PDB file of C-alpha atoms in Angstrom:
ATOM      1  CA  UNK A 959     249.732  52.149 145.004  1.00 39.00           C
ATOM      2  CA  UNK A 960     251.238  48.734 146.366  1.00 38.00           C
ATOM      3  CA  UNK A 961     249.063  49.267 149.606  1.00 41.00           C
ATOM      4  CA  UNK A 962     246.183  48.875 147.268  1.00 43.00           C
ATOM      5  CA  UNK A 963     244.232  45.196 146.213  1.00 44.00           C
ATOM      6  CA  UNK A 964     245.086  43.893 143.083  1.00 47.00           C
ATOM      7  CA  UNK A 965     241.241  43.946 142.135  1.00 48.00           C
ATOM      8  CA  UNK A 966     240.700  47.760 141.621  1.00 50.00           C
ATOM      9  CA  UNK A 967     243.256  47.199 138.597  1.00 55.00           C
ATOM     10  CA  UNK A 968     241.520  44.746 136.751  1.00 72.00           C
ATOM     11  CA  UNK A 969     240.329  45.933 133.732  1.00 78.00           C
ATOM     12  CA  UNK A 970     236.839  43.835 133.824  1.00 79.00           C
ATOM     13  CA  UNK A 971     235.572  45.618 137.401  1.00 76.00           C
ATOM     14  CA  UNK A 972     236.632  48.776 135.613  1.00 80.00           C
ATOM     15  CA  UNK A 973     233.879  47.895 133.094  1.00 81.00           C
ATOM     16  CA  UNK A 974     231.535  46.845 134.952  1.00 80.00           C
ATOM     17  CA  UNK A 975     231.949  50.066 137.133  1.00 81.00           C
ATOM     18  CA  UNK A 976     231.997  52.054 134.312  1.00 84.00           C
ATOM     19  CA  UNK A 977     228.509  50.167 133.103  1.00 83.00           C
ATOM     20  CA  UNK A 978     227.316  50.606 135.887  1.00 85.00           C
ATOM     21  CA  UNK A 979     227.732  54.327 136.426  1.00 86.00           C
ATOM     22  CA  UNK A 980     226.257  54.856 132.565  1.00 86.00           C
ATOM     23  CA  UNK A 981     223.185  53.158 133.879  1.00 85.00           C
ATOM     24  CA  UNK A 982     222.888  55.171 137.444  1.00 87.00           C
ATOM     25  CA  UNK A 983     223.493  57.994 135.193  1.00 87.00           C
ATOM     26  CA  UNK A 984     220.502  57.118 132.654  1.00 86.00           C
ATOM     27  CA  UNK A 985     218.163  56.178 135.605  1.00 84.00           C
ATOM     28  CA  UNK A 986     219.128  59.248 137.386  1.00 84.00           C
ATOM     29  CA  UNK A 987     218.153  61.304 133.815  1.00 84.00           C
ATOM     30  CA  UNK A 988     214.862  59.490 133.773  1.00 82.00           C
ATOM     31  CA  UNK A 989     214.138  60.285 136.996  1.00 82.00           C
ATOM     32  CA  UNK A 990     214.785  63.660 136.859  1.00 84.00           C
ATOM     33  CA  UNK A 991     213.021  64.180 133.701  1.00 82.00           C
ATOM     34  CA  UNK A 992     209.681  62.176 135.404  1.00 79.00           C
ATOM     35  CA  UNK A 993     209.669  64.414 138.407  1.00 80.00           C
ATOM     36  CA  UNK A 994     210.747  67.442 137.079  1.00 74.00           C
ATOM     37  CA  UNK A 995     210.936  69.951 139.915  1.00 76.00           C
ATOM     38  CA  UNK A 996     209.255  67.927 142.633  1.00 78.00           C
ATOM     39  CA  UNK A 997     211.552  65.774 144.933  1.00 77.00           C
ATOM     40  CA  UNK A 998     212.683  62.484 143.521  1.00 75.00           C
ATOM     41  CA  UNK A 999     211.974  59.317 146.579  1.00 77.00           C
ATOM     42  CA  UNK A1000     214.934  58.273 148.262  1.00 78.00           C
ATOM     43  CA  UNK A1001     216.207  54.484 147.469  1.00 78.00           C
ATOM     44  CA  UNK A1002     218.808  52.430 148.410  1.00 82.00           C
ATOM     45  CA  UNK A1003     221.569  52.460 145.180  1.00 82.00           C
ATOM     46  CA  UNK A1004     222.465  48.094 144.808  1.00 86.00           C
ATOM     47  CA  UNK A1005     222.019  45.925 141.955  1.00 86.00           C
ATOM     48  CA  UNK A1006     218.749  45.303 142.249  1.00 85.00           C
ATOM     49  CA  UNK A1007     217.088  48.643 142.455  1.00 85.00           C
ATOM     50  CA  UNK A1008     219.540  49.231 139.719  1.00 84.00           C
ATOM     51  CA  UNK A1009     217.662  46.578 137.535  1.00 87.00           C
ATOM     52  CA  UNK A1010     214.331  47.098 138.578  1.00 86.00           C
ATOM     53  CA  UNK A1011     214.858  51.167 137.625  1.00 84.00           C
ATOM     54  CA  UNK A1012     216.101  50.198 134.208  1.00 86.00           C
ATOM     55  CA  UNK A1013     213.070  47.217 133.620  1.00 86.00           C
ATOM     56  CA  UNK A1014     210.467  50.414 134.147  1.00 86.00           C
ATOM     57  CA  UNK A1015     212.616  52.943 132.271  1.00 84.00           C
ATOM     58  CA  UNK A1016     212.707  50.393 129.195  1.00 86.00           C
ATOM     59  CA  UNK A1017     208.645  49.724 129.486  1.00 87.00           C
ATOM     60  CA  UNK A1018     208.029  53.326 130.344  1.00 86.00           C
ATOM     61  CA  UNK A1019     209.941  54.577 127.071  1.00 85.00           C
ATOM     62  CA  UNK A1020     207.956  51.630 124.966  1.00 85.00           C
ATOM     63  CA  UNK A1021     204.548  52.735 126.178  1.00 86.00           C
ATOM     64  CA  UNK A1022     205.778  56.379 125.372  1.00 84.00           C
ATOM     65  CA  UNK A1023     206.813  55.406 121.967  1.00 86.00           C
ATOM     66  CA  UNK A1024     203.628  53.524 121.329  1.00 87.00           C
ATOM     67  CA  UNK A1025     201.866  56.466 122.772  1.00 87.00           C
ATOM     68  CA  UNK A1026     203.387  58.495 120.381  1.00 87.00           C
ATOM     69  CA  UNK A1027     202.539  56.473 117.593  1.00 86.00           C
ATOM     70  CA  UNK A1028     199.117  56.182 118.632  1.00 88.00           C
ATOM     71  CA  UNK A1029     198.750  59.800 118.475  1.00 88.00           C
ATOM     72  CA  UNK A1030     200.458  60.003 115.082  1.00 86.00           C
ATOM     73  CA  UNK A1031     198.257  57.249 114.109  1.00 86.00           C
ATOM     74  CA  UNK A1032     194.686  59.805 115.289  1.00 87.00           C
ATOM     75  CA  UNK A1033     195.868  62.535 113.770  1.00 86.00           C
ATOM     76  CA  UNK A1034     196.714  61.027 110.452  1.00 85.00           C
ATOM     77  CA  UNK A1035     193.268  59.645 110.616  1.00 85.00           C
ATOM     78  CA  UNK A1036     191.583  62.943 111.847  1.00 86.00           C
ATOM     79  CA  UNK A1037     193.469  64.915 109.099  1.00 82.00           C
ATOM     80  CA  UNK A1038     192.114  62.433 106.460  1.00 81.00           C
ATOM     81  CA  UNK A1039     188.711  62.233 108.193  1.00 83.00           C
ATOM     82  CA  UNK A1040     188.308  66.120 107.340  1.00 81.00           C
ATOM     83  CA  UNK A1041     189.838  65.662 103.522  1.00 76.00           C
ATOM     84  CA  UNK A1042     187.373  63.302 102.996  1.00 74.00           C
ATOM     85  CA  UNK A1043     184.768  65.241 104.706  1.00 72.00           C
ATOM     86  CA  UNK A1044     185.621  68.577 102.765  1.00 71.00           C
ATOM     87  CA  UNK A1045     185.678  66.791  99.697  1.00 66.00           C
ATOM     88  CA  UNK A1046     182.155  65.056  99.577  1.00 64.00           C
ATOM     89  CA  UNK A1047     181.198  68.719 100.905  1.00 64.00           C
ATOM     90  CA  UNK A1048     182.805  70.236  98.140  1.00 63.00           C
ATOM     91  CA  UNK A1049     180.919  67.119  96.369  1.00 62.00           C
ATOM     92  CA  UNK A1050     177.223  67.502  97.555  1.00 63.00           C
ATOM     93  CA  UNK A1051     177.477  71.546  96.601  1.00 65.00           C
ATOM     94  CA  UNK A1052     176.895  71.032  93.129  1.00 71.00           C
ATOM     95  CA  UNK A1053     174.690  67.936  93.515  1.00 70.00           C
ATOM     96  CA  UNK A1054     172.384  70.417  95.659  1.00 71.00           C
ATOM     97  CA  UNK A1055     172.759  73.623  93.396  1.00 74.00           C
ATOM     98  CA  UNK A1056     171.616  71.159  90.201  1.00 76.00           C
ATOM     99  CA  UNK A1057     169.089  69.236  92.601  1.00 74.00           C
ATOM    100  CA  UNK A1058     167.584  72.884  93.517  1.00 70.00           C
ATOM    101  CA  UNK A1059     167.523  73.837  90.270  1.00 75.00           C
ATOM    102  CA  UNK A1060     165.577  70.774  88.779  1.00 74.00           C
ATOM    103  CA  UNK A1061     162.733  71.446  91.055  1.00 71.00           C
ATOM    104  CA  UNK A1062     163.170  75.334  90.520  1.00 70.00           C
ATOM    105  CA  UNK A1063     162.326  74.402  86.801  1.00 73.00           C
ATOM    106  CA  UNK A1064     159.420  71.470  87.784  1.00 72.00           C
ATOM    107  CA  UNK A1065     157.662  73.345  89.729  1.00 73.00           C
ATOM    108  CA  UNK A1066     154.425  75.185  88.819  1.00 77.00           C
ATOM    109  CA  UNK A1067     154.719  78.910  89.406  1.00 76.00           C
ATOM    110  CA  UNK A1068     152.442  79.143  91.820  1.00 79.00           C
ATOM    111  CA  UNK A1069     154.254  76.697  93.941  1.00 76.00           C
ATOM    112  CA  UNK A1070     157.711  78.683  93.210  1.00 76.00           C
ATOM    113  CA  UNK A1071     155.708  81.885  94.845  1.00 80.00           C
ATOM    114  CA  UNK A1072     154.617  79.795  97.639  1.00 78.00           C
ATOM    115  CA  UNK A1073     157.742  78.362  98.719  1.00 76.00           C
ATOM    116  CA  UNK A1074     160.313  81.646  98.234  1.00 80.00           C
ATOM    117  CA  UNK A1075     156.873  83.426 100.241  1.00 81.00           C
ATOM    118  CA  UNK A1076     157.832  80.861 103.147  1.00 80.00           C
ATOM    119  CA  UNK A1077     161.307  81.091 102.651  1.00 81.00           C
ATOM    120  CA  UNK A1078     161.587  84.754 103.048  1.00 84.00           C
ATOM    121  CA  UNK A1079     158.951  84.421 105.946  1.00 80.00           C
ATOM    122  CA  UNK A1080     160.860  81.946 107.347  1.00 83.00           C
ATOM    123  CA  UNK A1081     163.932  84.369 107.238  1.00 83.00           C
ATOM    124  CA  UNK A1082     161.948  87.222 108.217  1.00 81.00           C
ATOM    125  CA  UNK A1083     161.379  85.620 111.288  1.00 78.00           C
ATOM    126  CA  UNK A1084     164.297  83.534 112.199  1.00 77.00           C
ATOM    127  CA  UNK A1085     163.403  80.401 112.221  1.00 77.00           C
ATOM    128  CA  UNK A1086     165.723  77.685 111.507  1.00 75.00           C
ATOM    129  CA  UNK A1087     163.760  74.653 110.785  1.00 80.00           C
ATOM    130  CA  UNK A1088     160.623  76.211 109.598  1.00 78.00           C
ATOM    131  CA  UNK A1089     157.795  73.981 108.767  1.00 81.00           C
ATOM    132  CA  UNK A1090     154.071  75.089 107.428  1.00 79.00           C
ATOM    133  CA  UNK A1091     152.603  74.150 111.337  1.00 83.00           C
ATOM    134  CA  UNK A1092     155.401  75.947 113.105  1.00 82.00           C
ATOM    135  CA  UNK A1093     154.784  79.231 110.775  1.00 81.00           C
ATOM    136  CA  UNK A1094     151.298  79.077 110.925  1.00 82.00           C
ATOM    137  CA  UNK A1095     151.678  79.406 114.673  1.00 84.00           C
ATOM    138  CA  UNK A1096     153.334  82.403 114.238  1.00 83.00           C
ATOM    139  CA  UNK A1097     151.500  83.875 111.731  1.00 82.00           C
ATOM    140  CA  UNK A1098     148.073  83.403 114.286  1.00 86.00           C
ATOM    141  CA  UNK A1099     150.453  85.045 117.360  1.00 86.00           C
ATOM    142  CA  UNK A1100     151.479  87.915 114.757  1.00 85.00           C
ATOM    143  CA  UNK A1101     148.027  88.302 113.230  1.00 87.00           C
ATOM    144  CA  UNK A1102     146.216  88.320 116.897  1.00 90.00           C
ATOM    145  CA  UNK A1103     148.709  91.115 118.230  1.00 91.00           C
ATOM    146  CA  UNK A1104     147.958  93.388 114.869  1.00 91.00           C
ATOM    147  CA  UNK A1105     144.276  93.028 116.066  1.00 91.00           C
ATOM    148  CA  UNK A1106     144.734  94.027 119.640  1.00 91.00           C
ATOM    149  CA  UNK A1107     146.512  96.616 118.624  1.00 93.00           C
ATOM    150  CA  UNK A1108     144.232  98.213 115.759  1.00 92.00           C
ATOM    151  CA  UNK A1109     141.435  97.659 118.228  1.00 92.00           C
ATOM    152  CA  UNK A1110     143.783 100.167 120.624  1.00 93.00           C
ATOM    153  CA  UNK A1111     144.258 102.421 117.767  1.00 93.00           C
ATOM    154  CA  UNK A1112     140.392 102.810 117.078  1.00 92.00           C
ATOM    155  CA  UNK A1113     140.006 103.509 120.889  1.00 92.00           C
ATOM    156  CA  UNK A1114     142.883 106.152 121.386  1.00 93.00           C
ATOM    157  CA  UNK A1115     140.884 107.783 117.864  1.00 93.00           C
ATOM    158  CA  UNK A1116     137.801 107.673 119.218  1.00 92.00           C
ATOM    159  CA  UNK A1117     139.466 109.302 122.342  1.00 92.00           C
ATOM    160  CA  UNK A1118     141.461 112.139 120.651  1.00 93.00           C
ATOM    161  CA  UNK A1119     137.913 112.659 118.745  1.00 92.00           C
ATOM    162  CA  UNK A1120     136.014 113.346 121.658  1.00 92.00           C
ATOM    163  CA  UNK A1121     138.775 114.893 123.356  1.00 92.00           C
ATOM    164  CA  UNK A1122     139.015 117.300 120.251  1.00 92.00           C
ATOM    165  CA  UNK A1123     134.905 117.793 120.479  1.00 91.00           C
ATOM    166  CA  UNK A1124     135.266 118.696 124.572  1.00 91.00           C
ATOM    167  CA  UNK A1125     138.632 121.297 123.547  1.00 91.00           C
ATOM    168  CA  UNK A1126     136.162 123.035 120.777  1.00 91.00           C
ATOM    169  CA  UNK A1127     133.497 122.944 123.265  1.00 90.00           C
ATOM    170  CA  UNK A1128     136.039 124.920 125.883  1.00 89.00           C
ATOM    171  CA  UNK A1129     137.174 127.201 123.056  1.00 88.00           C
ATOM    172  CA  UNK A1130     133.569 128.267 122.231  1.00 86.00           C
ATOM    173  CA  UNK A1131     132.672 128.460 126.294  1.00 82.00           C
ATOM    174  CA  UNK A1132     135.957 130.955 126.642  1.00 82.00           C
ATOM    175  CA  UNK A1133     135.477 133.116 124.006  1.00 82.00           C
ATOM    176  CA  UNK A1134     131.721 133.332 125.373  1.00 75.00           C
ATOM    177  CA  UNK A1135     133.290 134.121 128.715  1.00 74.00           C
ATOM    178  CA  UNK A1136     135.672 136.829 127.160  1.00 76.00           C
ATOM    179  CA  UNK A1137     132.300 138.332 125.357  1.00 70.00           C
ATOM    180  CA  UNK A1138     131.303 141.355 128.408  1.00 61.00           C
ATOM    181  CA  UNK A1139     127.494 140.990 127.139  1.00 60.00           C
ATOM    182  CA  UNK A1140     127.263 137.255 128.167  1.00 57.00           C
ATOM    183  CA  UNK A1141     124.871 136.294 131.022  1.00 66.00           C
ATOM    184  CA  UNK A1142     125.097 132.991 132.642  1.00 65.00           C
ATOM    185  CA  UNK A1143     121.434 131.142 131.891  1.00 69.00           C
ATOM    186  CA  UNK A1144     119.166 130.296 134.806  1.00 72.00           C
ATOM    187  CA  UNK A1145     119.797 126.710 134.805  1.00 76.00           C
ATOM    188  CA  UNK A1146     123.483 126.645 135.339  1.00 75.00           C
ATOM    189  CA  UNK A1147     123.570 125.619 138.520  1.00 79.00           C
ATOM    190  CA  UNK A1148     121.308 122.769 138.019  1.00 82.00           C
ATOM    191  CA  UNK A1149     123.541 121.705 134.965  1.00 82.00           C
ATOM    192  CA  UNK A1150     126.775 121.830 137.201  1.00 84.00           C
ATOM    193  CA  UNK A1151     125.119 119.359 139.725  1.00 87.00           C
ATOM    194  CA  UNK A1152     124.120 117.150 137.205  1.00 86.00           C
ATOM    195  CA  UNK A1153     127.860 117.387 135.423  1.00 86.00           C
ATOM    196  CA  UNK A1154     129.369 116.129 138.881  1.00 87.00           C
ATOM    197  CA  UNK A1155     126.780 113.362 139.484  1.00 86.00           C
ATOM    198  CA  UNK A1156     127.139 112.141 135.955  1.00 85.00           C
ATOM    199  CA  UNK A1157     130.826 112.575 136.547  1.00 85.00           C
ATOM    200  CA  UNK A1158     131.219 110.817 139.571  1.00 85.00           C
ATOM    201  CA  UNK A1159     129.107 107.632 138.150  1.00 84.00           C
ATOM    202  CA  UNK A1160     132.138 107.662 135.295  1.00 81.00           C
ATOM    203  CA  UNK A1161     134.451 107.730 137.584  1.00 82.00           C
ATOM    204  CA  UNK A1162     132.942 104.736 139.643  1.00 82.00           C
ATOM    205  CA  UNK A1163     132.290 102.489 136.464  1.00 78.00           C
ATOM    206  CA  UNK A1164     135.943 103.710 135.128  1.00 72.00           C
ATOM    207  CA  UNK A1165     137.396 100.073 135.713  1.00 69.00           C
ATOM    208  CA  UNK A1166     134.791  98.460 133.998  1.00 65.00           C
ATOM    209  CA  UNK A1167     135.221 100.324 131.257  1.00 60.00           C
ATOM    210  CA  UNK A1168     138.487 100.772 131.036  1.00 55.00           C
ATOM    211  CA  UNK A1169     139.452  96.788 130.148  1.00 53.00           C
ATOM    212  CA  UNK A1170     142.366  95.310 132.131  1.00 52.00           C
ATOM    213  CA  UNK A1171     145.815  97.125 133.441  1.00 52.00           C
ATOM    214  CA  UNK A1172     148.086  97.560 130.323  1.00 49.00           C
ATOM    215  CA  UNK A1173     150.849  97.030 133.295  1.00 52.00           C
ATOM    216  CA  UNK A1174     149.395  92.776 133.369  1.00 49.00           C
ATOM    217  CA  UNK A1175     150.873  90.330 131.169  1.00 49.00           C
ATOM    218  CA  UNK A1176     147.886  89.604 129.954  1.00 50.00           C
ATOM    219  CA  UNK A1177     147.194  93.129 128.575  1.00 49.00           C
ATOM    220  CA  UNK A1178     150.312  93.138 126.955  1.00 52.00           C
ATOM    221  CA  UNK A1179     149.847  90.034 125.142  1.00 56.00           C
ATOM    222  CA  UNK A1180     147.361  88.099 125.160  1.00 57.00           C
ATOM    223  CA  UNK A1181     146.186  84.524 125.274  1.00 65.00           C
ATOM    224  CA  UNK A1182     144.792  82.507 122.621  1.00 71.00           C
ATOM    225  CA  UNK A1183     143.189  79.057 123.327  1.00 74.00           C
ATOM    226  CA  UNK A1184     145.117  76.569 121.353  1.00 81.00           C
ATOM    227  CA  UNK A1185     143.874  73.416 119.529  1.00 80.00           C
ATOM    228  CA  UNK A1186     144.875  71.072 121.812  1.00 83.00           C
ATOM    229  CA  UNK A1187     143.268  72.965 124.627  1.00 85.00           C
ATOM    230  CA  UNK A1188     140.141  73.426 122.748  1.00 84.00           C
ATOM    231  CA  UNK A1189     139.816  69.615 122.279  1.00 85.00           C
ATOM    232  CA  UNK A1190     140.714  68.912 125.852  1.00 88.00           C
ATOM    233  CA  UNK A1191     137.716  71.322 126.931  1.00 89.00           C
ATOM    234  CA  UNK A1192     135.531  69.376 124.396  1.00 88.00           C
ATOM    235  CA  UNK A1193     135.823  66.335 125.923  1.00 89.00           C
ATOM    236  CA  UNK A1194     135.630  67.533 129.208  1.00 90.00           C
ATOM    237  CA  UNK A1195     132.285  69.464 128.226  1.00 91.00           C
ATOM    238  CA  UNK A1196     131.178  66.057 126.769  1.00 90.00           C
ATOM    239  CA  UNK A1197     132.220  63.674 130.094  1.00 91.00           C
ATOM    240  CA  UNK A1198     129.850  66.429 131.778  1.00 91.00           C
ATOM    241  CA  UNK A1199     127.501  65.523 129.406  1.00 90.00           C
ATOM    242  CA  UNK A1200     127.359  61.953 129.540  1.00 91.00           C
ATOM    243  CA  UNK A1201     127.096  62.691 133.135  1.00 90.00           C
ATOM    244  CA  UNK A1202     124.239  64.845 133.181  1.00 90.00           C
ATOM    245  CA  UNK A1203     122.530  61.904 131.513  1.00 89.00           C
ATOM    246  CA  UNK A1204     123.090  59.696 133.307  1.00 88.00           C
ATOM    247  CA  UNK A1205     121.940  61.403 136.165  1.00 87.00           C
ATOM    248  CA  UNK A1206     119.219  62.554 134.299  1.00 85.00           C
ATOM    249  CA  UNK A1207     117.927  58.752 133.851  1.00 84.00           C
ATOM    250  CA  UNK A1208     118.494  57.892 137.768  1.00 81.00           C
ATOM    251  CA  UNK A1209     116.360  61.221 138.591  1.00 78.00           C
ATOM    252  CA  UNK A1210     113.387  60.060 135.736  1.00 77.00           C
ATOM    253  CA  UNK A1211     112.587  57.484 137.972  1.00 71.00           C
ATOM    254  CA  UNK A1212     111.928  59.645 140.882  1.00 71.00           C
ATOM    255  CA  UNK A1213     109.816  62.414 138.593  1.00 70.00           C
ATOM    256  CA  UNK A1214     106.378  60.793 140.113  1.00 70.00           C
ATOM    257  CA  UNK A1215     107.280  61.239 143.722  1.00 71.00           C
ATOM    258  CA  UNK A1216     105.127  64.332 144.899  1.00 70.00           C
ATOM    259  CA  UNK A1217     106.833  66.880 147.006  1.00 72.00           C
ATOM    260  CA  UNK A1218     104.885  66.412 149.892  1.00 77.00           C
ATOM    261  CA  UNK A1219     106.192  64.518 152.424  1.00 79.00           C
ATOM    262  CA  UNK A1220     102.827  63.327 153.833  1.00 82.00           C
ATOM    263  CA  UNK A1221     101.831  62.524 150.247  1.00 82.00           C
ATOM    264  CA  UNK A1222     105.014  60.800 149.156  1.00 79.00           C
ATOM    265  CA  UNK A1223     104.600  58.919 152.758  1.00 84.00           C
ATOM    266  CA  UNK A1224     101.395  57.803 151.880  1.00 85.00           C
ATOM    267  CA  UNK A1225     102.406  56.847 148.551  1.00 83.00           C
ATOM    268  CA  UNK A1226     105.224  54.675 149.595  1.00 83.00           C
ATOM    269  CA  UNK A1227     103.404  52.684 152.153  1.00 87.00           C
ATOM    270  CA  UNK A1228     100.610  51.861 149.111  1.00 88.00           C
ATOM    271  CA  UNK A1229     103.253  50.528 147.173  1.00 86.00           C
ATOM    272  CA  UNK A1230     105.110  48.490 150.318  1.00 89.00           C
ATOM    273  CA  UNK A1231     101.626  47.210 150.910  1.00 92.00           C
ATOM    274  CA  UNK A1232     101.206  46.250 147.076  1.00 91.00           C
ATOM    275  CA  UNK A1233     104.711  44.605 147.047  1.00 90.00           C
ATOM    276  CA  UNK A1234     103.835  42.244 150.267  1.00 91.00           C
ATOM    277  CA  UNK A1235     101.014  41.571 148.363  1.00 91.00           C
ATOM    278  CA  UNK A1236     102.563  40.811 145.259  1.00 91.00           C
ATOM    279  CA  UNK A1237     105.279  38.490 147.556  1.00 90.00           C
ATOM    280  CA  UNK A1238     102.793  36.358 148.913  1.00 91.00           C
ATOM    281  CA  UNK A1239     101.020  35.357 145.368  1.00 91.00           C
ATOM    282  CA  UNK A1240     104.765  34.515 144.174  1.00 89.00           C
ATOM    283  CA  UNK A1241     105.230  32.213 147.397  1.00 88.00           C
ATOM    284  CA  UNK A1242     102.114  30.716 146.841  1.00 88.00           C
ATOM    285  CA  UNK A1243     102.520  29.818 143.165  1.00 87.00           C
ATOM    286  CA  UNK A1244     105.679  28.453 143.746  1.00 86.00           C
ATOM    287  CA  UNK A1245     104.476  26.320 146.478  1.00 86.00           C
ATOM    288  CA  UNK A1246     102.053  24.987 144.537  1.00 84.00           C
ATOM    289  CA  UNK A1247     105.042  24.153 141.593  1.00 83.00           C
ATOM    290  CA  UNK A1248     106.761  22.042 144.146  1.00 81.00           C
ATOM    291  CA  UNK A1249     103.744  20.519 145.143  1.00 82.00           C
ATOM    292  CA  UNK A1250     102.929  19.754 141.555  1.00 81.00           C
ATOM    293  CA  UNK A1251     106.680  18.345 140.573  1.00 76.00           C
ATOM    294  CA  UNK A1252     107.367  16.334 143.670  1.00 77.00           C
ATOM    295  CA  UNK A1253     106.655  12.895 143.704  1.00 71.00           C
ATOM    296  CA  UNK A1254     104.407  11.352 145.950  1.00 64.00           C
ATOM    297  CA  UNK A1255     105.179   7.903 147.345  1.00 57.00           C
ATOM    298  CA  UNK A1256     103.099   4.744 146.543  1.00 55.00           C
ATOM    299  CA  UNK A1257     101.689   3.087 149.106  1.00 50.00           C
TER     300      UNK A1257
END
């Protein structure tokens, strides 16, 4: 060991050696721990990397305990947040029970009907924020689709009624036919003819009759004119009215003209003539005003 410098024995280099291989050691811990898995960037190992790696190790484990005392902070607040929130719940219960019950007691009977009527309508139909406009809406829709559809009951009746009449009708026709002593009558063939004209005007005025396609839209449900487009077709019909006045005062003026074009010729050049002559007395009376207002000169 005599070969060696006296330096490497002296016990203050050994400490700072040994302090400085603790902090390698903690920077290299950090390090891993920040990167994990993923490479770590190659830098040169002096005293000043050395420095600069423990300054952002000290701020980065500050900011990660104030981090961490930030989120202790939130959830302490959120936990509270939700006491206090489950206890005015638990609160406002009985405040509503007794509130609902007051007015359950105030209130006239008729008004009690009324309201659990809504209620249960409201239910009934799923409606979350039910109000009277909003259930009267539905109430129209309901009540205009349980008329369609009784007026499609009354025709399928009136259907299966006659369709019952013509099957009685074949029965008694078979059981004729089955009968050896019937005899066709003289005017059958005149009958048939006028079975297939009649038949073949049905068929032609079948889609008049028949209303619309139940396969449209339309046929299955169909549209009601609202209130707001009722108004808007009010005043529409009344701006065409005003119109139709006004036009109707431009066209008054024009009611004497004759329909003759010689005639209304004729007519027009009488009343050109009468307004030259009715020019001409103007110019002249005005004439004479400025002849009557200007001073003359003295001589």
């Amino acid at each position: 060991m005599a070969h060696l410098g006296p330096a490497i024995f002296s016990p203050s280099v050994a400490r700072i050696a040994a302090s400085t291989a603790k902090d390698w050691k903690f920077v290299d811990d950090w390090l891993a721990s920040k990167f994990g898995a993923r490479s770590q960037p190659v830098f040169e190992r002096n005293p000043d990397t050395l420095q600069a790696l423990l300054a952002l190790a000290s701020v980065n484990e500050v900011a990660d305990e104030e981090k961490n005392v930030v989120a202790r902070a939130d959830a302490l607040a959120t936990r509270e947040l939700q006491s206090h929130h489950s206890n005015a719940t638990a609160k406002q219960a009985p405040l509503k029970s007794e509130l609902l019950s007051v007015l359950h007691e105030w209130l006239p009977r008729d008004a009690c009907s009324t309201l659990c009527a809504l209620a249960t309508l409201a239910a009934e139909l799923g409606v979350v924020h039910p109000t009277p406009e909003s259930l009267s809406h539905v109430l129209a829709d309901f009540r205009a689709e349980e008329l369609d559809v009784d007026m499609m009951r009354e025709r399928l009746q009136s259907t299966l009624a006659c369709l019952d009449h013509e099957h009685a009708q074949a029965d008694k026709l078979l059981e004729a036919l089955r009968n050896w002593a019937y005899t066709p009558s003289h005017d059958l063939a005149r009958n048939n003819i006028e079975l297939n004209r009649s038949m073949k005007a049905l068929s032609v005025r079948m889609p008049d009759l028949g209303g619309p396609s139940t396969n449209s839209p339309r046929a299955r449900r169909p549209r009601h004119p609202t209130i707001n487009e009722v108004a808007t077709e009010e005043s529409a019909y009344l701006h065409l009215l005003a119109q139709k006045k006004d036009l109707d005062s431009r066209l008054a003026d024009f009611s004497g003209i004759s329909t003759d074009a010689n005639a209304a010729r004729s007519n027009l050049d009488r009343l050109r003539t009468r307004l030259g002559t009715t020019v001409r007395q103007r110019d002249v009376v005005f004439e004479g005003l400025v002849e009557r207002e200007t001073p003359h000169k003295r001589r």
